Amino acid sequence: MNSSSSRKAHYRRGMSNETHSDHAAFSADWWEQHYQAHPAGHVSPGPQLVAEVADLPPGTALDAGCGTGADAVWLASLGWQVTAVDASSTAVGRAEKLAAQQEPAVAQRISWLTADLTSWEPSQRYDLVTSQYVHPDLPFDQFVARLAAAVAPGGTLLVVGHDHADTHSAAHAPKAASIGLDTIVGSLPEAQWEVTVAESRTREVHHDSKQLTIHDFVVRAHRTPSS
């Protein structure tokens, strides 16, 4: 991205504001049932989070949609003071158990909260706000704007999501869960944000004894210190 005009032209094409509430997978109740039915959870942090955040100095972080807590625990192990939020109380309960298995100082750096991210209002702004594979019950550009509002001046926003370029995501996630780079970048006012990463990436995963290539979209942006 060499200029703000080229950024607009490239990322705002086909930007969609569709509402996702018509799909059960976007409701808090669906996620609660999902976690109750699937007791296993991730114990390793997301690879895109590791790639984009490992070089940042620790500060305050919001893990928006923390699931079973692997990302929040990893951040806390690096020295971040983490607020970890998810709509599912079952997921948050498992996350707390995962944290309790770590060094005491790690667990003490995490505050766990069960809340709906479409309405919850944080009491502070954070040096880092990260959200991965979250399917909110509102238009995604509005969700990104809510995340962005929680980033402190000079802070970082990281959004990772599904790209339906791979057949596994297309088959197992609602189509609307694949939002696209344009919606995220287009939600960040250019006067307040510098987008440093906006791309689709692949990763290899094992699923049901098969090796799969998964595609993620990744957006990392820095809020200008004066905004």
mmCIF file of N, CA, C and O in Angstrom, residues 176-214:
data_model
loop_
_atom_site.group_PDB
_atom_site.id
_atom_site.type_symbol
_atom_site.label_atom_id
_atom_site.label_comp_id
_atom_site.label_asym_id
_atom_site.label_seq_id
_atom_site.Cartn_x
_atom_site.Cartn_y
_atom_site.Cartn_z
ATOM 1 N N ALA A 176 -21.169 -16.539 5.260
ATOM 2 C CA ALA A 176 -21.036 -15.182 5.786
ATOM 3 C C ALA A 176 -19.913 -15.056 6.798
ATOM 4 O O ALA A 176 -19.518 -13.953 7.154
ATOM 5 N N ALA A 177 -19.387 -16.200 7.282
ATOM 6 C CA ALA A 177 -18.259 -16.131 8.211
ATOM 7 C C ALA A 177 -16.993 -15.698 7.505
ATOM 8 O O ALA A 177 -16.031 -15.280 8.144
ATOM 9 N N SER A 178 -16.967 -15.808 6.188
ATOM 10 C CA SER A 178 -15.828 -15.329 5.413
ATOM 11 C C SER A 178 -16.101 -13.881 5.021
ATOM 12 O O SER A 178 -16.896 -13.614 4.134
ATOM 13 N N ILE A 179 -15.465 -12.960 5.698
ATOM 14 C CA ILE A 179 -15.827 -11.554 5.560
ATOM 15 C C ILE A 179 -15.026 -10.874 4.460
ATOM 16 O O ILE A 179 -15.559 -10.171 3.624
ATOM 17 N N GLY A 180 -13.746 -11.087 4.441
ATOM 18 C CA GLY A 180 -12.903 -10.457 3.428
ATOM 19 C C GLY A 180 -12.146 -9.265 3.968
ATOM 20 O O GLY A 180 -12.546 -8.607 4.929
ATOM 21 N N LEU A 181 -11.023 -9.003 3.306
ATOM 22 C CA LEU A 181 -10.150 -7.919 3.733
ATOM 23 C C LEU A 181 -10.797 -6.550 3.556
ATOM 24 O O LEU A 181 -10.559 -5.636 4.341
ATOM 25 N N ASP A 182 -11.603 -6.415 2.511
ATOM 26 C CA ASP A 182 -12.163 -5.094 2.202
ATOM 27 C C ASP A 182 -13.033 -4.561 3.332
ATOM 28 O O ASP A 182 -12.981 -3.387 3.688
ATOM 29 N N THR A 183 -13.844 -5.455 3.939
ATOM 30 C CA THR A 183 -14.725 -5.027 5.014
ATOM 31 C C THR A 183 -13.936 -4.530 6.217
ATOM 32 O O THR A 183 -14.293 -3.530 6.841
ATOM 33 N N ILE A 184 -12.858 -5.221 6.554
ATOM 34 C CA ILE A 184 -12.070 -4.836 7.726
ATOM 35 C C ILE A 184 -11.346 -3.521 7.472
ATOM 36 O O ILE A 184 -11.459 -2.561 8.239
ATOM 37 N N VAL A 185 -10.579 -3.468 6.387
ATOM 38 C CA VAL A 185 -9.779 -2.271 6.108
ATOM 39 C C VAL A 185 -10.677 -1.064 5.869
ATOM 40 O O VAL A 185 -10.372 0.055 6.303
ATOM 41 N N GLY A 186 -11.803 -1.289 5.206
ATOM 42 C CA GLY A 186 -12.714 -0.187 4.941
ATOM 43 C C GLY A 186 -13.371 0.374 6.174
ATOM 44 O O GLY A 186 -13.955 1.464 6.141
ATOM 45 N N SER A 187 -13.288 -0.359 7.292
ATOM 46 C CA SER A 187 -13.882 0.101 8.547
ATOM 47 C C SER A 187 -12.928 0.951 9.376
ATOM 48 O O SER A 187 -13.323 1.442 10.447
ATOM 49 N N LEU A 188 -11.690 1.104 8.907
ATOM 50 C CA LEU A 188 -10.669 1.822 9.674
ATOM 51 C C LEU A 188 -10.358 3.157 8.999
ATOM 52 O O LEU A 188 -9.727 3.187 7.941
ATOM 53 N N PRO A 189 -10.804 4.271 9.563
ATOM 54 C CA PRO A 189 -10.562 5.585 8.940
ATOM 55 C C PRO A 189 -9.078 5.824 8.707
ATOM 56 O O PRO A 189 -8.248 5.622 9.595
ATOM 57 N N GLU A 190 -8.720 6.242 7.518
ATOM 58 C CA GLU A 190 -7.313 6.386 7.144
ATOM 59 C C GLU A 190 -6.581 7.443 7.964
ATOM 60 O O GLU A 190 -5.367 7.344 8.154
ATOM 61 N N ALA A 191 -7.304 8.436 8.450
ATOM 62 C CA ALA A 191 -6.649 9.466 9.251
ATOM 63 C C ALA A 191 -6.227 8.940 10.617
ATOM 64 O O ALA A 191 -5.373 9.537 11.283
ATOM 65 N N GLN A 192 -6.797 7.815 11.051
ATOM 66 C CA GLN A 192 -6.522 7.288 12.384
ATOM 67 C C GLN A 192 -5.721 5.989 12.367
ATOM 68 O O GLN A 192 -5.196 5.588 13.414
ATOM 69 N N TRP A 193 -5.601 5.342 11.198
ATOM 70 C CA TRP A 193 -5.042 4.001 11.157
ATOM 71 C C TRP A 193 -4.006 3.841 10.053
ATOM 72 O O TRP A 193 -4.177 4.356 8.951
ATOM 73 N N GLU A 194 -2.957 3.087 10.369
ATOM 74 C CA GLU A 194 -2.002 2.621 9.372
ATOM 75 C C GLU A 194 -2.124 1.106 9.291
ATOM 76 O O GLU A 194 -1.826 0.389 10.252
ATOM 77 N N VAL A 195 -2.596 0.613 8.136
ATOM 78 C CA VAL A 195 -2.741 -0.830 7.932
ATOM 79 C C VAL A 195 -1.403 -1.371 7.438
ATOM 80 O O VAL A 195 -0.940 -1.031 6.356
ATOM 81 N N THR A 196 -0.780 -2.229 8.234
ATOM 82 C CA THR A 196 0.535 -2.761 7.892
ATOM 83 C C THR A 196 0.470 -4.156 7.285
ATOM 84 O O THR A 196 1.405 -4.572 6.589
ATOM 85 N N VAL A 197 -0.616 -4.888 7.561
ATOM 86 C CA VAL A 197 -0.812 -6.210 6.969
ATOM 87 C C VAL A 197 -2.271 -6.332 6.566
ATOM 88 O O VAL A 197 -3.164 -6.030 7.366
ATOM 89 N N ALA A 198 -2.528 -6.778 5.346
ATOM 90 C CA ALA A 198 -3.880 -7.070 4.879
ATOM 91 C C ALA A 198 -3.741 -8.099 3.768
ATOM 92 O O ALA A 198 -3.530 -7.761 2.608
ATOM 93 N N GLU A 199 -3.844 -9.374 4.127
ATOM 94 C CA GLU A 199 -3.565 -10.424 3.157
ATOM 95 C C GLU A 199 -4.217 -11.739 3.550
ATOM 96 O O GLU A 199 -4.631 -11.932 4.696
ATOM 97 N N SER A 200 -4.296 -12.645 2.579
ATOM 98 C CA SER A 200 -4.734 -14.009 2.836
ATOM 99 C C SER A 200 -3.506 -14.894 2.993
ATOM 100 O O SER A 200 -2.533 -14.756 2.248
ATOM 101 N N ARG A 201 -3.547 -15.778 3.995
ATOM 102 C CA ARG A 201 -2.421 -16.669 4.272
ATOM 103 C C ARG A 201 -2.908 -18.113 4.345
ATOM 104 O O ARG A 201 -4.064 -18.365 4.697
ATOM 105 N N THR A 202 -2.009 -19.040 4.064
ATOM 106 C CA THR A 202 -2.332 -20.457 4.197
ATOM 107 C C THR A 202 -1.596 -21.057 5.384
ATOM 108 O O THR A 202 -0.532 -20.583 5.777
ATOM 109 N N ARG A 203 -2.197 -22.112 5.943
ATOM 110 C CA ARG A 203 -1.559 -22.872 7.019
ATOM 111 C C ARG A 203 -1.984 -24.324 6.877
ATOM 112 O O ARG A 203 -3.071 -24.632 6.378
ATOM 113 N N GLU A 204 -1.140 -25.215 7.309
ATOM 114 C CA GLU A 204 -1.413 -26.643 7.233
ATOM 115 C C GLU A 204 -1.915 -27.143 8.589
ATOM 116 O O GLU A 204 -1.332 -26.821 9.627
ATOM 117 N N VAL A 205 -3.004 -27.893 8.577
ATOM 118 C CA VAL A 205 -3.566 -28.440 9.802
ATOM 119 C C VAL A 205 -3.916 -29.910 9.587
ATOM 120 O O VAL A 205 -4.143 -30.356 8.459
ATOM 121 N N HIS A 206 -3.959 -30.654 10.680
ATOM 122 C CA HIS A 206 -4.420 -32.039 10.665
ATOM 123 C C HIS A 206 -5.854 -32.075 11.154
ATOM 124 O O HIS A 206 -6.179 -31.515 12.206
ATOM 125 N N HIS A 207 -6.731 -32.711 10.376
ATOM 126 C CA HIS A 207 -8.147 -32.790 10.739
ATOM 127 C C HIS A 207 -8.680 -34.151 10.315
ATOM 128 O O HIS A 207 -8.652 -34.488 9.129
ATOM 129 N N ASP A 208 -9.151 -34.933 11.294
ATOM 130 C CA ASP A 208 -9.676 -36.273 11.010
ATOM 131 C C ASP A 208 -8.677 -37.087 10.202
ATOM 132 O O ASP A 208 -9.022 -37.698 9.181
ATOM 133 N N SER A 209 -7.430 -37.072 10.653
ATOM 134 C CA SER A 209 -6.330 -37.833 10.040
ATOM 135 C C SER A 209 -5.969 -37.349 8.635
ATOM 136 O O SER A 209 -5.250 -38.025 7.914
ATOM 137 N N LYS A 210 -6.452 -36.182 8.252
ATOM 138 C CA LYS A 210 -6.127 -35.625 6.946
ATOM 139 C C LYS A 210 -5.290 -34.359 7.102
ATOM 140 O O LYS A 210 -5.397 -33.646 8.093
ATOM 141 N N GLN A 211 -4.455 -34.098 6.119
ATOM 142 C CA GLN A 211 -3.683 -32.860 6.078
ATOM 143 C C GLN A 211 -4.445 -31.859 5.216
ATOM 144 O O GLN A 211 -4.740 -32.132 4.050
ATOM 145 N N LEU A 212 -4.802 -30.729 5.798
ATOM 146 C CA LEU A 212 -5.595 -29.728 5.092
ATOM 147 C C LEU A 212 -4.829 -28.420 4.978
ATOM 148 O O LEU A 212 -4.073 -28.052 5.873
ATOM 149 N N THR A 213 -5.057 -27.709 3.889
ATOM 150 C CA THR A 213 -4.537 -26.362 3.721
ATOM 151 C C THR A 213 -5.663 -25.377 3.999
ATOM 152 O O THR A 213 -6.674 -25.366 3.292
ATOM 153 N N ILE A 214 -5.498 -24.590 5.048
ATOM 154 C CA ILE A 214 -6.515 -23.630 5.467
ATOM 155 C C ILE A 214 -6.071 -22.231 5.064
ATOM 156 O O ILE A 214 -4.905 -21.873 5.187
#
